[in-house]
Tab-separated table of C-alpha atoms in Angstrom:
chain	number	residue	atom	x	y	z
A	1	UNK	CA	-14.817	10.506	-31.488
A	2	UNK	CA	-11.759	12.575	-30.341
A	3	UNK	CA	-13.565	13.525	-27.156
A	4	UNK	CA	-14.860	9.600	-26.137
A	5	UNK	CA	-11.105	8.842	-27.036
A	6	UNK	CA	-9.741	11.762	-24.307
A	7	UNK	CA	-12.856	10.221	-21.587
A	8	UNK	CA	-10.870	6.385	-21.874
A	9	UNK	CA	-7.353	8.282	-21.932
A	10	UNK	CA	-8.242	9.751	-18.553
A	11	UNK	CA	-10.026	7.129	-17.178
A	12	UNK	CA	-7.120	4.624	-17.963
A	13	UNK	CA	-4.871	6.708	-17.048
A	14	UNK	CA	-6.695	7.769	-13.268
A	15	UNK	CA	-7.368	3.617	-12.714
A	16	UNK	CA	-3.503	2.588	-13.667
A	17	UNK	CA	-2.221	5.122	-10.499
A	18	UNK	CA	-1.119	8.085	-12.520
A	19	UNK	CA	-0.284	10.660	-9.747
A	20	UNK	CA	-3.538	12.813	-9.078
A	21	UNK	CA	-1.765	16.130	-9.283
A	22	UNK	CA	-0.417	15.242	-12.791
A	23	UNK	CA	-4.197	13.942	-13.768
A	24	UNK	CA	-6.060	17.179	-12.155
A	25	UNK	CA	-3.897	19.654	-14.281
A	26	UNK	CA	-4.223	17.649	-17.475
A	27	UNK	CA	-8.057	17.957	-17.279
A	28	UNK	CA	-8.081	21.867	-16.177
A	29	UNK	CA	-6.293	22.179	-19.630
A	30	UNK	CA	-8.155	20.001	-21.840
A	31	UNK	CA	-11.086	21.283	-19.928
A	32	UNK	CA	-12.056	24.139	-22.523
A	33	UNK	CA	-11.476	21.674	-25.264
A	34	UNK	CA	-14.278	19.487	-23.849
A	35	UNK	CA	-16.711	22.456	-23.862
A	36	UNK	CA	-15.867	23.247	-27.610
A	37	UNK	CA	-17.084	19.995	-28.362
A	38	UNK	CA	-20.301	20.856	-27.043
A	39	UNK	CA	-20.970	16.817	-25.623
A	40	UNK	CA	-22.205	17.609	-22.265
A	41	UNK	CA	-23.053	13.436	-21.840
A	42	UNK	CA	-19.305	12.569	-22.461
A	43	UNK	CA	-18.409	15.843	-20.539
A	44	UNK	CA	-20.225	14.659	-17.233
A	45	UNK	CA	-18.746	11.621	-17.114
A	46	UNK	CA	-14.980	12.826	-17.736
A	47	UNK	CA	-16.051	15.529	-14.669
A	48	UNK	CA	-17.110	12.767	-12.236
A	49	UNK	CA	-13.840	11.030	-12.190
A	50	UNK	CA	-12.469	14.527	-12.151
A	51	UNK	CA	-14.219	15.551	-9.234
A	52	UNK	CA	-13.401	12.457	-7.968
A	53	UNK	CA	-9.716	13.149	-8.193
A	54	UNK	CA	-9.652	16.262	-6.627
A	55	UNK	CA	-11.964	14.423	-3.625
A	56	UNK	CA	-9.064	12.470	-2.983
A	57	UNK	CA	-6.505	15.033	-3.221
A	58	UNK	CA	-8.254	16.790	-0.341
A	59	UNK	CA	-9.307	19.460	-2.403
A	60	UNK	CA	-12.980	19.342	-2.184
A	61	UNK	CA	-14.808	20.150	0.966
A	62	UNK	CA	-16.805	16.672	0.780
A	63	UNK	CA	-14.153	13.878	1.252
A	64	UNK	CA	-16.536	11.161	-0.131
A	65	UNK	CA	-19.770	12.790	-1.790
A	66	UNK	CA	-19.204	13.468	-5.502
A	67	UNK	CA	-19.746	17.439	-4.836
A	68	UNK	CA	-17.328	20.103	-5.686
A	69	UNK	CA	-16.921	23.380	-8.081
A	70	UNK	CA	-16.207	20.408	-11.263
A	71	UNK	CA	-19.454	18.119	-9.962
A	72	UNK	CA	-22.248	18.227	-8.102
A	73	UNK	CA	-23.828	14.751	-7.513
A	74	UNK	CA	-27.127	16.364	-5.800
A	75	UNK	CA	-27.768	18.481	-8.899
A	76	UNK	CA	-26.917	15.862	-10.941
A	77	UNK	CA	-29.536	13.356	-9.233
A	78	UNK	CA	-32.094	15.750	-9.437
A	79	UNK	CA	-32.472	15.880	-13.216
A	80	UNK	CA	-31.107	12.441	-13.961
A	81	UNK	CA	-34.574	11.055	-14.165
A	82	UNK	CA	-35.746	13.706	-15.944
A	83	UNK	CA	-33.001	13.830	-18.502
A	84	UNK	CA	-32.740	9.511	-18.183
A	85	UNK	CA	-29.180	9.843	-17.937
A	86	UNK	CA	-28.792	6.320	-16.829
A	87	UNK	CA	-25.358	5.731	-18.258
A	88	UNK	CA	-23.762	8.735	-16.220
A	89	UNK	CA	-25.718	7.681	-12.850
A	90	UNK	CA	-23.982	4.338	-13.320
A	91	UNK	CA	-20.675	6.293	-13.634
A	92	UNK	CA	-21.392	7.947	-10.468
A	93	UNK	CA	-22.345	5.216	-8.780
A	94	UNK	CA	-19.094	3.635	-9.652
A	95	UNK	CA	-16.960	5.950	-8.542
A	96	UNK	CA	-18.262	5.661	-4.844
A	97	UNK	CA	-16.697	2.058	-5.334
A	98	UNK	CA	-13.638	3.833	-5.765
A	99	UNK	CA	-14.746	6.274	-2.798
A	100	UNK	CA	-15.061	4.460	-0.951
A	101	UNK	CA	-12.444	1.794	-1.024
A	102	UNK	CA	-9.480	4.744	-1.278
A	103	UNK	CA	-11.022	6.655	1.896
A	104	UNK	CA	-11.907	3.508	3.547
A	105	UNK	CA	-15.484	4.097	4.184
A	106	UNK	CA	-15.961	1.049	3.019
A	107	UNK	CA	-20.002	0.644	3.909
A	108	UNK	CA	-20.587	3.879	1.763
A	109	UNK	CA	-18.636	1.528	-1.134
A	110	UNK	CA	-20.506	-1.597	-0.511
A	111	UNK	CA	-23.624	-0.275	-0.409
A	112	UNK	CA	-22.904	1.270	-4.085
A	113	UNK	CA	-21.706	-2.096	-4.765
A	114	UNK	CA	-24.709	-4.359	-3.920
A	115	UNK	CA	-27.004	-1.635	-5.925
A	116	UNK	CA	-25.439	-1.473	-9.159
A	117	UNK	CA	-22.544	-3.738	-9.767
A	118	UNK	CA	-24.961	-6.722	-11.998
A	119	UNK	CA	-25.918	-3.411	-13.910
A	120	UNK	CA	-22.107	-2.819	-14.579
A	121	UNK	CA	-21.353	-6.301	-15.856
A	122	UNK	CA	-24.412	-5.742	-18.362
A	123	UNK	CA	-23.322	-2.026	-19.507
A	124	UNK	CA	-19.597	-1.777	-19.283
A	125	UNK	CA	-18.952	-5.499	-20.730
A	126	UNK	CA	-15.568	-6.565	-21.975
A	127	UNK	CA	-14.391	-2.744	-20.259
A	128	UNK	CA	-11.031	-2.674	-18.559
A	129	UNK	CA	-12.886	-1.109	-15.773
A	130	UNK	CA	-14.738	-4.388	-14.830
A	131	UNK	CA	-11.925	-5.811	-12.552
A	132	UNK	CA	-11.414	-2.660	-10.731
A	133	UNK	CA	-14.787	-2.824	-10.155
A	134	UNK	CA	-15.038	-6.236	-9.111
A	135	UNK	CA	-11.784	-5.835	-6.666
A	136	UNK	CA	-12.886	-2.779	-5.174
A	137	UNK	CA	-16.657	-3.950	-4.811
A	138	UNK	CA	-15.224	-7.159	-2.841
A	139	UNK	CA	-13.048	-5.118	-0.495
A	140	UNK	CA	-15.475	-2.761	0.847
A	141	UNK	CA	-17.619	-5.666	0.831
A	142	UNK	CA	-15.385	-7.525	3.646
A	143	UNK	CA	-14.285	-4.859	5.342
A	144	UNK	CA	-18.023	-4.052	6.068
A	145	UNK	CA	-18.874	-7.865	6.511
A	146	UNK	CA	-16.176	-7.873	9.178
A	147	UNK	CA	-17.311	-4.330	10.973
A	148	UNK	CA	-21.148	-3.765	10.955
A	149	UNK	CA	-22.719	-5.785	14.248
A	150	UNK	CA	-26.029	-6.767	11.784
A	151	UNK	CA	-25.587	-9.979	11.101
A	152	UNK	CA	-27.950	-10.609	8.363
A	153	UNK	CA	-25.815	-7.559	6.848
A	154	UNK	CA	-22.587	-8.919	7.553
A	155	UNK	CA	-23.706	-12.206	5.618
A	156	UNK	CA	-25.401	-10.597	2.448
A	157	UNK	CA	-21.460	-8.394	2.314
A	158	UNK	CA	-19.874	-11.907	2.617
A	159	UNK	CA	-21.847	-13.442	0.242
A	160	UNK	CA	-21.570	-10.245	-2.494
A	161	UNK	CA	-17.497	-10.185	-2.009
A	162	UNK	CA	-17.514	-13.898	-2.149
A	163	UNK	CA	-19.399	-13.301	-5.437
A	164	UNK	CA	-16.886	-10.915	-7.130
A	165	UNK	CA	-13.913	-12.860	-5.962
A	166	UNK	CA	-15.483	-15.478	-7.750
A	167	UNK	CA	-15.890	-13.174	-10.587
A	168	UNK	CA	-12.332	-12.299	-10.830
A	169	UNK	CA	-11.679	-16.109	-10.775
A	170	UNK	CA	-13.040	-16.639	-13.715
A	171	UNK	CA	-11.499	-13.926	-15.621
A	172	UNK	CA	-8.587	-14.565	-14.496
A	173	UNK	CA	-8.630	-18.072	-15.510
A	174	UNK	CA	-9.637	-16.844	-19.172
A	175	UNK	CA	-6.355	-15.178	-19.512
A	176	UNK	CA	-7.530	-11.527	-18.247
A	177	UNK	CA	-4.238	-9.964	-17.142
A	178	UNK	CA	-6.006	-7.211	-15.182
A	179	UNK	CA	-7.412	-9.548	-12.660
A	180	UNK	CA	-4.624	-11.499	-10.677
A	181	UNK	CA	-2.863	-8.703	-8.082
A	182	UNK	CA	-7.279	-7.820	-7.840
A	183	UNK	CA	-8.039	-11.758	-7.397
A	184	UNK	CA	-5.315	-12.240	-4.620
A	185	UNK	CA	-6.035	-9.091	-2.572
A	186	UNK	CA	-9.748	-10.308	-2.024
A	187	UNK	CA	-8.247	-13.935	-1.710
A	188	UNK	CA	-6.379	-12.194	1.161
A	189	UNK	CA	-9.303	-10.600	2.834
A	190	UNK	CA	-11.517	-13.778	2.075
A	191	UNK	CA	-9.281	-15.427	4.339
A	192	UNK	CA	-8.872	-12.610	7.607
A	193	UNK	CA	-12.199	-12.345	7.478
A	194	UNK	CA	-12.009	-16.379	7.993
A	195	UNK	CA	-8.912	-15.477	10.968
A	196	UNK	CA	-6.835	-17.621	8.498
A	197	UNK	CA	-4.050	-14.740	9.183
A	198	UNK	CA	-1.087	-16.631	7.562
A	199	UNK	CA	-2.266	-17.542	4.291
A	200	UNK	CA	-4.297	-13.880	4.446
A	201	UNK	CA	-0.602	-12.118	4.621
A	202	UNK	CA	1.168	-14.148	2.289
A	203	UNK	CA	-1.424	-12.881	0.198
A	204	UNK	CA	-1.155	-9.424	0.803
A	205	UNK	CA	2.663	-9.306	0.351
A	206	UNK	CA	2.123	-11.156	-2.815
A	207	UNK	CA	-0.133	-8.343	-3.975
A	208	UNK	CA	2.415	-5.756	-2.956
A	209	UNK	CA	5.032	-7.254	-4.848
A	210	UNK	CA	2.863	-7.586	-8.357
A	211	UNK	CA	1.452	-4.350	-8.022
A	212	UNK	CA	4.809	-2.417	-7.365
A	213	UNK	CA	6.303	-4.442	-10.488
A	214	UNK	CA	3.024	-3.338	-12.370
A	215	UNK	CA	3.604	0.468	-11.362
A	216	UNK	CA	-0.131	0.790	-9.762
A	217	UNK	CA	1.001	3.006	-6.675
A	218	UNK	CA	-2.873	3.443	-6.123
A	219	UNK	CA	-3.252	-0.771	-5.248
A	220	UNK	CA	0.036	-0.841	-3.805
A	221	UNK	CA	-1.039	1.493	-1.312
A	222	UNK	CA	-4.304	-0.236	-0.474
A	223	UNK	CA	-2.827	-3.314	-0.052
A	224	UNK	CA	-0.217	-2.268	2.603
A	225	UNK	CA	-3.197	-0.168	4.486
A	226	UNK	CA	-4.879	-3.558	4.301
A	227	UNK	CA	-1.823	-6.106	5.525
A	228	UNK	CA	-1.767	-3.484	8.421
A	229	UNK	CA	-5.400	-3.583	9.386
A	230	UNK	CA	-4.444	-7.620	9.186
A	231	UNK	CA	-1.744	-7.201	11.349
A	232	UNK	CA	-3.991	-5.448	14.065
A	233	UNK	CA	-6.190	-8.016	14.155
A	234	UNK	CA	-3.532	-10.557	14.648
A	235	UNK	CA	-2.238	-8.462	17.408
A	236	UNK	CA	0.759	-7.252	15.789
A	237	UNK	CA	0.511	-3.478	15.999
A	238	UNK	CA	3.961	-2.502	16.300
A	239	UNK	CA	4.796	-4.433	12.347
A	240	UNK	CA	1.153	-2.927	11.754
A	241	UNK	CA	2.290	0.459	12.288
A	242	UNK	CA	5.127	-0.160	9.641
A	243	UNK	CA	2.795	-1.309	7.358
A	244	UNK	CA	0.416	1.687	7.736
A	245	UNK	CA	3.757	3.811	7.132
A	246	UNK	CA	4.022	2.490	3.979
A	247	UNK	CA	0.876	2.991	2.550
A	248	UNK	CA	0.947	6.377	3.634
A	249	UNK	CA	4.211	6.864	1.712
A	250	UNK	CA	2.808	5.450	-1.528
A	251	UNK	CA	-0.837	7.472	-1.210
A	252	UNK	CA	1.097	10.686	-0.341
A	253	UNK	CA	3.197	10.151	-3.317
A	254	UNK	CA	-0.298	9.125	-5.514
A	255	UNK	CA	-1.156	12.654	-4.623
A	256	UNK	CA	-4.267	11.397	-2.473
A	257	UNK	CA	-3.812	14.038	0.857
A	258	UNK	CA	-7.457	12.937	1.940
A	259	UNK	CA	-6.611	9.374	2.245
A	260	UNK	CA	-3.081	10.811	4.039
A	261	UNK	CA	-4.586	13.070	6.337
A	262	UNK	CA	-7.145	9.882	7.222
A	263	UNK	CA	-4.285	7.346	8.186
A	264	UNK	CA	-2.022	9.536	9.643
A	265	UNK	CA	-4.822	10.127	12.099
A	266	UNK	CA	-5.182	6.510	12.284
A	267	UNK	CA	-1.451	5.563	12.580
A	268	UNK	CA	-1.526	7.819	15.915
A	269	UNK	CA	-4.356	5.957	17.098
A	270	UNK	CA	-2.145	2.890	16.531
A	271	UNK	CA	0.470	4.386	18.206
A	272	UNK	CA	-1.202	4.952	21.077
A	273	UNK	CA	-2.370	1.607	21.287
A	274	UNK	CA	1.107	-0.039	20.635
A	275	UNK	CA	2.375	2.042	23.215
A	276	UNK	CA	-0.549	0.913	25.636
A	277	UNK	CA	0.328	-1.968	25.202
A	278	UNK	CA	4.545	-1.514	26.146
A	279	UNK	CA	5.670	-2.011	22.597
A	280	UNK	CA	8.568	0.520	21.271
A	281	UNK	CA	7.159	1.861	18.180
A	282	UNK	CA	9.404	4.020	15.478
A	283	UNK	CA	7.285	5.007	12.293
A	284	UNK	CA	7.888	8.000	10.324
A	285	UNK	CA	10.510	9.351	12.762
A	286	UNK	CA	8.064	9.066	15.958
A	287	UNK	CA	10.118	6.745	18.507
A	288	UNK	CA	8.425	5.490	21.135
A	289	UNK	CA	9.859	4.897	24.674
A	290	UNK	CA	7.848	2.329	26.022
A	291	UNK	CA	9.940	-0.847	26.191
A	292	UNK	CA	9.079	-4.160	23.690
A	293	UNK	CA	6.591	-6.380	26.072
A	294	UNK	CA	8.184	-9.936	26.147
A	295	UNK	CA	6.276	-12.117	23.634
């Protein structure tokens, strides 16, 4: 139908990196023509990744609960059971993958991960979401294996990322072209989770490189914020700092001001710490004066 056609357009379009700002007014005027058609099950699930949208464009007061004036994933919740809307719960459940991996609370994306991503290989088979899913599942997954101080949690993380990497692998090798930039950024956090820094940033760069040929601004983005977090644990804050610069750059210019306002606040931290530690930092036009500390 014309209006399950217009729910794939936007949530190709929303996955591939089309800015946010272009996306959010494209759905306030198409958003009458969705009522005319009177499908309030296709409706909910075009508003989630709306509401989504304007979550990351800072324009929502919850940053990572689906809950604004488009959605409200309380209400929602409440009469899900009720109305056994298990399809749309799954969508919403999905989209704190995406949450959470774009805002970096990466827990609140692994734990939607662990609950519910078997149930998306069942329902959303042979769907170009799948590898998004997959990727994004596997990030949060070891970022949070690598940050939570419960280690029976940080293994069952492991073990889940480990389990969509493999995932990807597999598609991949099958000839799915959505899967290798997604299969070599969770080879590159496989391996700093392992401290195997070198191969982990020849990974990342590769990932930068295929996804600014591809045009995904979105992965770009994530990858750089992730090289950088690499670089920090390697020590290297002051080429961290550049590499936190640049994802900033390509969020701001995805239209995400959430994830902006986030890393800028995160890049001072940096900063700080670069400084701290005598290195001259310059990053978005802040120079520091501290000079470089030999070796």
């Amino acid at each position: 139908s014309a209006i399950r056609a217009l729910m794939y357009y936007w949530q190709t379009r929303f996955y591939i990196g089309v800015p946010l700002p272009q996306l959010d007014e494209e759905m306030l005027k198409y958003s009458k023509v969705m009522e005319d058609f009177r499908r309030a099950d296709t409706r909910s699930i075009i508003n989630v990744t709306w509401q989504s949208i304007r979550n990351l464009r800072g324009l929502s007061d919850n940053d990572i609960k689906l809950k604004g004036d488009i959605f409200d994933e309380d209400a929602f919740f409440r009469n899900a059971a009720e109305e056994n809307d298990n399809f749309v719960s799954l969508v919403v459940m999905s989209c704190r993958q995406t949450q959470g991996v774009f805002l970096g609370e990466y827990e609140y994306g692994a734990a939607a991960s662990v609950k519910i991503f078997d149930e998306e290989l069942k329902v959303f088979g042979g769907w170009f979401f799948l590898p998004l899913a997959a990727c994004y599942s596997g990030v949060c997954c070891y970022a949070t294996s690598h940050s939570t101080s419960n280690k029976a949690h940080a293994k069952r993380y492991r073990k889940f990322a480990d389990k969509c990497r493999k995932q990807l692998h597999v598609w991949a090798d099958k000839g799915n072209p959505n899967c290798d930039h997604r299969l070599a950024l969770l080879e590159a956090e496989h391996k700093m989770l392992r401290s195997k820094y070198d191969f982990a940033l020849f990974k990342f760069r590769s990932v930068i490189e295929m996804t600014d040929k591809l045009g995904c601004i979105h992965e770009q983005a994530l990858a750089n914020e992730r090289l950088s977090e690499c670089l920090v644990r390697m020590g290297k804050r002051d080429v961290a700092l550049l590499a936190m610069a640049e994802a900033i750059r390509l969020y701001e210019e995805w239209g995400a001001m959430k994830k902006v306002e986030k890393l800028r606040l995160a890049c001072e931290k940096m900063r700080q710490g670069a400084r701290a530690d005598g290195v001259a930092v310059s990053v978005g036009g802040d120079t520091g004066t501290v000079p470089f500390a030999a070796g």
